Tab-separated table of C-alpha atoms and ligand atoms in Angstrom:
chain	number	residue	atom	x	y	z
A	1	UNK	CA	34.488	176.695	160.114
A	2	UNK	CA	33.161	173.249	160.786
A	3	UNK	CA	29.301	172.437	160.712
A	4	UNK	CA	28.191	171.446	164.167
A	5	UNK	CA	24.910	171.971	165.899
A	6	UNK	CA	25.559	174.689	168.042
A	7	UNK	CA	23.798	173.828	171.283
A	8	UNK	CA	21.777	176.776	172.282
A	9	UNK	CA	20.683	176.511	175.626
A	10	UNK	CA	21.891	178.680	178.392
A	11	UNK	CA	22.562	177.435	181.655
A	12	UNK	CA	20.374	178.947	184.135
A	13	UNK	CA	20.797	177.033	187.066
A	14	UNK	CA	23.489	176.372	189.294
A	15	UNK	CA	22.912	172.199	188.971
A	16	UNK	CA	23.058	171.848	185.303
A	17	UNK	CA	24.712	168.634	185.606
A	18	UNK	CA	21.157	167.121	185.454
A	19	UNK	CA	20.689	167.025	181.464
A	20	UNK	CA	21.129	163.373	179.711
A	21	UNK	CA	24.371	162.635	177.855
A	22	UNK	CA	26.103	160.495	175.393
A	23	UNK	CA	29.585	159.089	176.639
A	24	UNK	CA	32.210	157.817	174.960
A	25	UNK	CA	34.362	154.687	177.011
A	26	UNK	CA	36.191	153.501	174.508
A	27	UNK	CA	39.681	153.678	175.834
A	28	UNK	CA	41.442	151.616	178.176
A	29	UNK	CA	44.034	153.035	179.981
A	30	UNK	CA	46.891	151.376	181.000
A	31	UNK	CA	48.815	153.303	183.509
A	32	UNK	CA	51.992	153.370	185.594
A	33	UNK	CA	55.918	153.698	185.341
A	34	UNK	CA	57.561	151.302	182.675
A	35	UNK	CA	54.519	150.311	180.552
A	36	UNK	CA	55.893	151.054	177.857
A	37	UNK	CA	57.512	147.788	178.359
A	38	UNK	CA	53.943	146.274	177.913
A	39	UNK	CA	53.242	147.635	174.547
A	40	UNK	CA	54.282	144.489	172.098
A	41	UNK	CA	51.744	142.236	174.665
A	42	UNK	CA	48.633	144.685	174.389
A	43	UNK	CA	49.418	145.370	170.058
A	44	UNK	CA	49.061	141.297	169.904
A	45	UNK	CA	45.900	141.737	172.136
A	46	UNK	CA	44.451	143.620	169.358
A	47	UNK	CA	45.922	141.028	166.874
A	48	UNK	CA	48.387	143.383	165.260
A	49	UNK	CA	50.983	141.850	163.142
A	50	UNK	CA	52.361	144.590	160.933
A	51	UNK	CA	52.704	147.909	163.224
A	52	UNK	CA	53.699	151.211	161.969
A	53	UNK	CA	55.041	153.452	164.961
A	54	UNK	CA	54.210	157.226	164.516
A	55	UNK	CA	56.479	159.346	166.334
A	56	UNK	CA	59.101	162.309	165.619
A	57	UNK	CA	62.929	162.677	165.583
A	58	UNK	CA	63.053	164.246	168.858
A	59	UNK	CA	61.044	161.140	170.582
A	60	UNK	CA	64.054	158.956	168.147
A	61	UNK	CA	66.781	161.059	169.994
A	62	UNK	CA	65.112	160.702	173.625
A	63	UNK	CA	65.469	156.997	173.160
A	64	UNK	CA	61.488	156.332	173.520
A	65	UNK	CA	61.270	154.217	170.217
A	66	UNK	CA	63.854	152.136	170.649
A	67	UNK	CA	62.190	151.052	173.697
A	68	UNK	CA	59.129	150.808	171.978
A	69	UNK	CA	60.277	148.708	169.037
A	70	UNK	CA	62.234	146.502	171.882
A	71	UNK	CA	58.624	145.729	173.194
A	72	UNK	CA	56.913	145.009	169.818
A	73	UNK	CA	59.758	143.264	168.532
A	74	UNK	CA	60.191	140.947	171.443
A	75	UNK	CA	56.501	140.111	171.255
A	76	UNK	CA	57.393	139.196	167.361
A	77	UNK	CA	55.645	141.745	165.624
A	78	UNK	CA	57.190	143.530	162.368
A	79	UNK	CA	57.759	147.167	163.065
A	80	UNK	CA	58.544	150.154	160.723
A	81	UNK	CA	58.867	153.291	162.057
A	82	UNK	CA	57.381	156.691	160.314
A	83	UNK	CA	59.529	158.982	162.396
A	84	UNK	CA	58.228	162.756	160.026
A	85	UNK	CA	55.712	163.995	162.338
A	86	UNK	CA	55.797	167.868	162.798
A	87	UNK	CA	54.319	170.042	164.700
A	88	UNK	CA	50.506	171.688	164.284
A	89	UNK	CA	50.332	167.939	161.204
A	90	UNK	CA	49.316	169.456	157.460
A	91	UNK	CA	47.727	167.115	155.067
A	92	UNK	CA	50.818	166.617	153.275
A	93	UNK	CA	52.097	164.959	156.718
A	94	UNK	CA	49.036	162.762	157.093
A	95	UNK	CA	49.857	161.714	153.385
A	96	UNK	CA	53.096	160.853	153.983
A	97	UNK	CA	52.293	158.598	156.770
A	98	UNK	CA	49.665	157.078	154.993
A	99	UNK	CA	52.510	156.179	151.966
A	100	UNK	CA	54.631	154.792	154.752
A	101	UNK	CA	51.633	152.440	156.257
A	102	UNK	CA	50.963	150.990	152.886
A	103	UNK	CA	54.275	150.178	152.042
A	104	UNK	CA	54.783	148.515	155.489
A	105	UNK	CA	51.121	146.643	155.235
A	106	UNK	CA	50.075	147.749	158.569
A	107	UNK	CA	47.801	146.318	160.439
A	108	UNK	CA	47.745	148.440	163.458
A	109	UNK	CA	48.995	151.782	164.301
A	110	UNK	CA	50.794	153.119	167.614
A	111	UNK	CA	50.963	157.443	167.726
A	112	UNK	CA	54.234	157.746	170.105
A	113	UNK	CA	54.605	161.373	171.106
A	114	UNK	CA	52.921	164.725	171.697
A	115	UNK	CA	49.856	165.625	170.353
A	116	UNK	CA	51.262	165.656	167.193
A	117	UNK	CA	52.136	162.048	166.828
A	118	UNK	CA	48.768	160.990	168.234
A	119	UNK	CA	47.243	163.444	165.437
A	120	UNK	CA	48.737	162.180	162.863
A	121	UNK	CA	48.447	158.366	163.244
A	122	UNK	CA	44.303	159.267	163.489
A	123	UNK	CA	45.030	160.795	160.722
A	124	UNK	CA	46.726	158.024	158.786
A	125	UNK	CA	44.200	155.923	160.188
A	126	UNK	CA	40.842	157.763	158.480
A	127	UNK	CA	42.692	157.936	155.113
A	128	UNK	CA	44.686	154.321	155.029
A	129	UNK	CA	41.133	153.232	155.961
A	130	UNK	CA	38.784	154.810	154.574
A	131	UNK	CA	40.244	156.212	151.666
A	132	UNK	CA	39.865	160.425	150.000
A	133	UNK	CA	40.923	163.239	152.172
A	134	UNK	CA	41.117	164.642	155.221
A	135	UNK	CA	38.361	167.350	154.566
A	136	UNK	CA	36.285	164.475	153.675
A	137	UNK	CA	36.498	163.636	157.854
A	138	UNK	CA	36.062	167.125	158.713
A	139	UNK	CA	33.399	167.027	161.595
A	140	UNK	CA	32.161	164.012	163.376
A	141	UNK	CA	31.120	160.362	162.033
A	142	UNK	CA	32.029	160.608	158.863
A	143	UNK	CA	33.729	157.794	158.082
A	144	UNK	CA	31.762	154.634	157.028
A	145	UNK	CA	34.502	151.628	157.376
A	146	UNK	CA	36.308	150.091	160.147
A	147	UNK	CA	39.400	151.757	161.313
A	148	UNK	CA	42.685	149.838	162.181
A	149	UNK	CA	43.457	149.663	165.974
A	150	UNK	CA	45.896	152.579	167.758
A	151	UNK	CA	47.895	152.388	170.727
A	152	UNK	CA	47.848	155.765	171.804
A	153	UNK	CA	51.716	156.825	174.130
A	154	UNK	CA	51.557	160.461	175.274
A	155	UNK	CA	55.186	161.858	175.641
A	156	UNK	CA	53.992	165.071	177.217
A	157	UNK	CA	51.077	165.628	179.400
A	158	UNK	CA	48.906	167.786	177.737
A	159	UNK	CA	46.354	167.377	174.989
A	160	UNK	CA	44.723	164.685	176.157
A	161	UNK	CA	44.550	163.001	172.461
A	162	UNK	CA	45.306	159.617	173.509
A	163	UNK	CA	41.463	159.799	175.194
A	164	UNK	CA	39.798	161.432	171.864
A	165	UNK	CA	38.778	160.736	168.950
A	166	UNK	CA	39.457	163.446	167.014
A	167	UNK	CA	42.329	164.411	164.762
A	168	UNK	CA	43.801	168.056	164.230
A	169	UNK	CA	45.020	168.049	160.998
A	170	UNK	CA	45.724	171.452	158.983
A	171	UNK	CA	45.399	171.415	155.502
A	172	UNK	CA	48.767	172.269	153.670
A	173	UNK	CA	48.054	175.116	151.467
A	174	UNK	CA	45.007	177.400	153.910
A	175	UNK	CA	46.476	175.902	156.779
A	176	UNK	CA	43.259	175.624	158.240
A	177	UNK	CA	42.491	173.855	161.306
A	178	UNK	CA	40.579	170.828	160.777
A	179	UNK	CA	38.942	168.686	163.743
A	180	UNK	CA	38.194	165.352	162.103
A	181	UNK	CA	36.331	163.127	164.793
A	182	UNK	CA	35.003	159.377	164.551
A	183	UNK	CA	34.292	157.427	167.300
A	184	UNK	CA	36.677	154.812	165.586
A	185	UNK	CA	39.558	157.251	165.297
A	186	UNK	CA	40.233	156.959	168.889
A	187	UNK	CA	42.937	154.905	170.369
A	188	UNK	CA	41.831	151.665	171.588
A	189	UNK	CA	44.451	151.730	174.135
A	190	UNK	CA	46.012	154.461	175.732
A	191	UNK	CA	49.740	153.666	177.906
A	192	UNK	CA	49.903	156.334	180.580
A	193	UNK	CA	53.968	155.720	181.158
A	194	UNK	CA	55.230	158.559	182.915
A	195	UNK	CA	58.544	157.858	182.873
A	196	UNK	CA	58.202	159.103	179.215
A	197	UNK	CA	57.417	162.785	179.968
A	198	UNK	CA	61.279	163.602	181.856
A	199	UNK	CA	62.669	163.947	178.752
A	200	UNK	CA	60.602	167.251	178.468
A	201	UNK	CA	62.167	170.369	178.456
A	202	UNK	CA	61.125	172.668	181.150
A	203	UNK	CA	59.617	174.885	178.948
A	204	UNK	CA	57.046	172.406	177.037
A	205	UNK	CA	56.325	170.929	180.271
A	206	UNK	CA	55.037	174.314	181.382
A	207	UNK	CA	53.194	175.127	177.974
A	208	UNK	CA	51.521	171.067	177.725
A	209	UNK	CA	50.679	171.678	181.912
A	210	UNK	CA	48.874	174.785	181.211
A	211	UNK	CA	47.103	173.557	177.993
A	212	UNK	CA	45.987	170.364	180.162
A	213	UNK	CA	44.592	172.554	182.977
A	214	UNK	CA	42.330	174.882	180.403
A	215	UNK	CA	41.176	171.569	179.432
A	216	UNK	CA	39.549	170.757	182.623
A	217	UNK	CA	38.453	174.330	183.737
A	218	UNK	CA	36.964	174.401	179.849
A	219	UNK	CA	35.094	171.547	180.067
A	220	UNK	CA	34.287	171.886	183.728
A	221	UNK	CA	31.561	174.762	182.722
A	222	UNK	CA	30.775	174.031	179.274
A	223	UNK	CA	27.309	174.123	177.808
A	224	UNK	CA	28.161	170.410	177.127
A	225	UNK	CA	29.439	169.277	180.684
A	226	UNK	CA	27.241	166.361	182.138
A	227	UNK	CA	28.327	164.447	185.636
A	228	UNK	CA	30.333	162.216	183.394
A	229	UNK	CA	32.475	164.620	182.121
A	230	UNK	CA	32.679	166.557	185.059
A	231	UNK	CA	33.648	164.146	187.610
A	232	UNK	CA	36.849	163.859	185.220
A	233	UNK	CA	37.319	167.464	185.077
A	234	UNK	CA	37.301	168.035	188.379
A	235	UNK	CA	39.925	165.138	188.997
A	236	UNK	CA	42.008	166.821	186.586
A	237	UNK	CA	42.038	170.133	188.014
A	238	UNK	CA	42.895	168.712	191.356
A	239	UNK	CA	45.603	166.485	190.291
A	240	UNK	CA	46.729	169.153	187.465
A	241	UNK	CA	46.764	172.174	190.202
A	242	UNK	CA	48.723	170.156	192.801
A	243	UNK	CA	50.881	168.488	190.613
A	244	UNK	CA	52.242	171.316	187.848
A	245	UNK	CA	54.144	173.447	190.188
A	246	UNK	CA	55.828	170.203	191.929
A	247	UNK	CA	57.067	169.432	188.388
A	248	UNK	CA	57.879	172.688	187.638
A	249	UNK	CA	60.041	173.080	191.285
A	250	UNK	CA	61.662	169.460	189.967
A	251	UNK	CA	61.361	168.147	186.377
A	252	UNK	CA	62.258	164.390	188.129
A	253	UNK	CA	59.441	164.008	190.600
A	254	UNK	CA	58.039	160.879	189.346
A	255	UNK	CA	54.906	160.728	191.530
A	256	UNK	CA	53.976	164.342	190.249
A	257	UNK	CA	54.839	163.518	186.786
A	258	UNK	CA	52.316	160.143	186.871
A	259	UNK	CA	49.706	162.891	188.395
A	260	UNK	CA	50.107	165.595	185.541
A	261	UNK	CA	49.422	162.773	183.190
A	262	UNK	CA	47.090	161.016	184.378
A	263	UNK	CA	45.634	164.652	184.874
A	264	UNK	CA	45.621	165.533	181.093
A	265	UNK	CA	44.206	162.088	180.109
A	266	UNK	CA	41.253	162.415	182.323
A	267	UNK	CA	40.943	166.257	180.714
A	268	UNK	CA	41.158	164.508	177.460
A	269	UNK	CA	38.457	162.335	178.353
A	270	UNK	CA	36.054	165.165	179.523
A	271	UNK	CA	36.459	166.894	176.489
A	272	UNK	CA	35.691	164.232	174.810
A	273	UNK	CA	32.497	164.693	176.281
A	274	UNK	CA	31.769	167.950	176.780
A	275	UNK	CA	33.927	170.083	174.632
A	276	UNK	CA	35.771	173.450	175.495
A	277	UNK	CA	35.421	177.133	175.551
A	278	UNK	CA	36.062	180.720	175.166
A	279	UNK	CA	39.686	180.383	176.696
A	280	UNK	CA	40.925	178.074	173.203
A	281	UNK	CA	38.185	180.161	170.959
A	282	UNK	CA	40.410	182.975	171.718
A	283	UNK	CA	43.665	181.552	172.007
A	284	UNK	CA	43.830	179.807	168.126
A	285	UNK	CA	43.777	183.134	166.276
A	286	UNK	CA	46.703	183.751	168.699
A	287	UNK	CA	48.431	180.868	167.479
A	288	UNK	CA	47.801	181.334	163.547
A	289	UNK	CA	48.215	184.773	163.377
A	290	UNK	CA	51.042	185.653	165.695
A	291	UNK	CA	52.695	181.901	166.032
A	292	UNK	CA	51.941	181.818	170.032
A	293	UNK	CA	52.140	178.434	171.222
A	294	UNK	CA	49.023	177.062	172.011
A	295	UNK	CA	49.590	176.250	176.008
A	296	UNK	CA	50.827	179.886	176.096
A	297	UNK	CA	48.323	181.485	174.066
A	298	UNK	CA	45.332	179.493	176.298
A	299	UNK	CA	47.091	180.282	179.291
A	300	UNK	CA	47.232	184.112	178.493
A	301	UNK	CA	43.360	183.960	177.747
A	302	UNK	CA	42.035	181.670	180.490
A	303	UNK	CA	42.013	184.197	183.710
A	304	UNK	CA	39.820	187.212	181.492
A	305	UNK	CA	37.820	184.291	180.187
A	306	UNK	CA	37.276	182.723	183.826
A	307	UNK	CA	36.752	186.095	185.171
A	308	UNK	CA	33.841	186.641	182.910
A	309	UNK	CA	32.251	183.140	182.643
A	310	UNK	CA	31.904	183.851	187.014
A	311	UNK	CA	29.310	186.572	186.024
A	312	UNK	CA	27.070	183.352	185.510
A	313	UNK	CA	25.835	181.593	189.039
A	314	UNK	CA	26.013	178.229	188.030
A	315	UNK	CA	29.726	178.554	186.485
A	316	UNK	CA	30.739	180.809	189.589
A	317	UNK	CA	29.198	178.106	191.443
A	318	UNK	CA	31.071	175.263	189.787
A	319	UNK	CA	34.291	177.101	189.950
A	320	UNK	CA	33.801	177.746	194.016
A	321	UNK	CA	33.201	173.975	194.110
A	322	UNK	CA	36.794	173.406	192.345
A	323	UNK	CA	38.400	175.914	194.469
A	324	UNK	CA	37.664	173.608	197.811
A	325	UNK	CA	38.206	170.436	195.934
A	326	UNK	CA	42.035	172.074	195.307
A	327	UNK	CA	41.834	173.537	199.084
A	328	UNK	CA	42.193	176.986	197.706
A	329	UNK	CA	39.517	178.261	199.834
A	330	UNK	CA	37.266	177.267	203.083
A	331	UNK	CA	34.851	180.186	202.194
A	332	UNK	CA	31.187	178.993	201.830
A	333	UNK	CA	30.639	182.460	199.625
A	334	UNK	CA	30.471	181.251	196.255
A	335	UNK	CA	32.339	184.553	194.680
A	336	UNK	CA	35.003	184.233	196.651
A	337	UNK	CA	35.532	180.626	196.258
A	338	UNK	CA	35.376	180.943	192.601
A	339	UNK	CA	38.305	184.452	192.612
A	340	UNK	CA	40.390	182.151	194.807
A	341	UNK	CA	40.327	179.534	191.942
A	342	UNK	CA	41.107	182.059	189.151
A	343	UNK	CA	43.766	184.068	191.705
A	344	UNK	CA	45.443	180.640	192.155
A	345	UNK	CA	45.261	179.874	188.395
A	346	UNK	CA	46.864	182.808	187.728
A	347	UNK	CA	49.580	182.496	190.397
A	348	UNK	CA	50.531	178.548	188.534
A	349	UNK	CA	50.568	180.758	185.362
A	350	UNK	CA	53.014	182.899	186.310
A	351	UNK	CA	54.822	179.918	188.381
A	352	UNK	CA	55.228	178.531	184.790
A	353	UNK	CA	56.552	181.263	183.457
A	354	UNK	CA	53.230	182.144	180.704
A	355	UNK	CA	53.798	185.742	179.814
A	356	UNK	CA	50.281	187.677	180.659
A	357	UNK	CA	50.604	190.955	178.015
A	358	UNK	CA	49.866	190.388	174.509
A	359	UNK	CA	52.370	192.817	173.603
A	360	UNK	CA	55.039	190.778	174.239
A	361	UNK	CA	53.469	188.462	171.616
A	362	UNK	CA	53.884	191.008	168.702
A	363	UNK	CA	50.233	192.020	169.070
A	364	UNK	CA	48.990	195.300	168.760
A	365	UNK	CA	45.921	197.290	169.795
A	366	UNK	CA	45.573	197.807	166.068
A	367	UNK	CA	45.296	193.561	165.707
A	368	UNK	CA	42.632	193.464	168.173
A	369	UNK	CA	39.598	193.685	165.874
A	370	UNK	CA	40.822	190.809	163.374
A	371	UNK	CA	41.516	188.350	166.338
A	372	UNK	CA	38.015	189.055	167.806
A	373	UNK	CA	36.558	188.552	164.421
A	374	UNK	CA	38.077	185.206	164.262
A	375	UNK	CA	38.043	183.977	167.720
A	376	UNK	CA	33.892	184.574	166.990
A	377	UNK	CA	33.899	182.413	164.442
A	378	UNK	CA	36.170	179.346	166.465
A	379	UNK	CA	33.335	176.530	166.668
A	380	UNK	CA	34.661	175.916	169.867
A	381	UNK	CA	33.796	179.026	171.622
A	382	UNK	CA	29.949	177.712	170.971
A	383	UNK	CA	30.304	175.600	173.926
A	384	UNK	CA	31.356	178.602	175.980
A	385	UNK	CA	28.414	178.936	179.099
A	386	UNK	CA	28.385	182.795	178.449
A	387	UNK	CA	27.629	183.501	174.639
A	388	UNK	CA	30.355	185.610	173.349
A	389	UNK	CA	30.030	187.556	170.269
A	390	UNK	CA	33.073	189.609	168.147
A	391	UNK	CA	32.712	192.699	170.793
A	392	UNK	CA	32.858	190.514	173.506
A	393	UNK	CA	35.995	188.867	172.442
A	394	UNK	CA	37.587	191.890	171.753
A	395	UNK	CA	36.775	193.200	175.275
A	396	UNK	CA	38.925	190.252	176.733
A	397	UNK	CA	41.725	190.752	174.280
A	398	UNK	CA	42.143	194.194	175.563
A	399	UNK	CA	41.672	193.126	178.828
A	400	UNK	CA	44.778	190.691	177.907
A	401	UNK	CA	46.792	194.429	176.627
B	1	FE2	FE1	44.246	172.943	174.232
């Protein structure tokens, strides 16, 4: 697990959004249909001369790159493109990338894709950079030298890495998860085009949607949250409730595509601030024991972990104050403001079609007890507003049965 200070304190208060904070502004957004056209103009903004476009084959094959390299061509900048990224990036991907970026002489680095792509070029970046390995990044602020600049293009709205500054990177033989985060890891610019998510498949749509809107209920109650990061949460909960089932109902609705990501950026960017929860503490063992797909595996989680998070005032509270921003209640009683949030996140999970029974995952009751041993251990459940322990966890995995 990665060394962090675990932040202790408890919120006891329903306005905990008093506390000082540390934010992070570093990345300007440029948003709106067709600017990707505007990406050669902002890469010689940051004096790039020698770019090295991140992306994967099935970004290639949706015919987002060739638009890209149109751009930084036209603006007469020498492109190569590093078109290996897989999914959930190893070491041995970063590494590859980072062979590709010397042999081009990059001077600047544009992650085109999921979070994947956006992963990986931070992860290029720490290592062309900075030099040793990507364990050496593991945590936050360890690198000591300037970073090359990234243009940051999200494909899919969902992780909300073109607003942060950390890299997941596994390494290749433990495949463990490591978060490597440096304030100069993150993008510099960040082109919200969302033209580029209708290439989506439904299905990845649904999954990214979901994994965006744990984002902002995460961060919206975390022990971390401050009014910086939660005036972007709640944003993205409006815009991310409102907007996912109109994209779901039809895949082309341009206006509710722009509103998804713009949605997950602004989740991205509260993270960023104020971390997550419980709901992706218990949803990673998911993922690297029984292959669930993140958005899925969060999704299944988030209700129980909502449901018991409301046990605490200030986070029922909070949650009752989302539900009216959304209009999913009038009620002044703060209980049933906060249910009508979690009934109504649970209706848009189903909508999306995330199953709700582990079971249908391959898990068994006889699982339970190793995936509540590791989802104690997740660093990021340390953020969670209600302190969960191995019991705990394993309560809301059966509860998930
Ligand atoms: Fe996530």
């Amino acid at each position: 697990m990665e060394a962090a200070t675990k932040n202790d304190s408890v919120i006891s208060h329903p306005d905990f959004l008093g506390d000082s904070f540390h934010i992070q502004t570093q990345v300007r957004l440029v948003f709106g249909c067709g600017k990707l056209t505007s990406l050669g103009q902002l890469a010689t903004e940051l004096r790039g001369r020698r770019v090295l476009l991140v992306t994967d084959r099935g970004i290639v094959e949706a015919g987002h790159v060739h638009h890209a390299v149109a751009s930084l061509e036209q603006a007469n900048l020498e492109v190569s493109v590093f078109d290996q990224v897989c999914e959930n990036p190893t070491t041995a991907d970063v590494s590859a990338c980072v062979a590709a970026a010397q042999s081009h002489g990059a001077d600047i680095l544009v992650g085109l894709g999921g979070g994947s792509s956006m992963d990986t070029a931070k992860g290029c970046n720490f290592i062309l950079t900075n030099g040793g390995e990507m364990k050496d990044y593991w945590g936050i602020g360890k690198a000591s030298k300037p970073m090359l600049p990234l243009i940051a293009i999200p494909t899919t709205a969902g992780t909300g890495s073109e607003c942060q500054s950390f890299a997941l990177i596994a390494d290749e033989k433990t495949h463990q998860k490591m978060a490597c985060g440096d304030p100069k890891a993150a993008a510099a610019i960040a082109i919200l085009d969302p033209e580029l998510t209708l290439s989506q498949p439904r299905r990845v749509t649904a999954c990214t949607g979901v994994d965006a809107l744990s984002h902002a209920l995460e961060s919206a109650v975390s022990l971390k949250r401050n009014r910086y990061s939660w005036l972007h949460s709640n944003e993205a909960t409006r815009l991310i409730l409102h907007a996912l089932p109109a994209v779901l109902k039809d895949p082309d609705d341009l206006d509710a595509r722009g509103k998804m990501l713009l949605g997950a950026a602004l989740a991205g960017i509260a993270i960023e601030n104020s971390m997550l929860g419980a709901a992706h503490a218990a949803a990673n063992p998911l993922t690297a024991q029984f292959n669930v797909i993140h958005g899925t595996a969060v999704g299944m989680m988030l209700p129980h972990v909502m449901r018991r998070n409301a046990t605490l005032e200030a986070v029922s509270t909070a949650y009752a104050d989302l539900a009216k921003t959304c209009h999913l209640t009038t009620s002044e009683d703060v209980t049933k403001g906060a249910e009508s949030l979690i009934h109504g996140v649970e209706c848009l999970l189903k909508e999306a079609g995330i199953p709700n029974r582990l079971p249908e995952q391959g898990v068994q009751v006889e699982n339970l007890q190793a995936l509540a041993s590791s989802a104690a251990q997740q660093w990021t459940g340390r953020f969670n507003p209600v302190p969960l322990g191995e019991g705990d966890f394993l309560t809301l995995y059966q509860q998930a049965m």
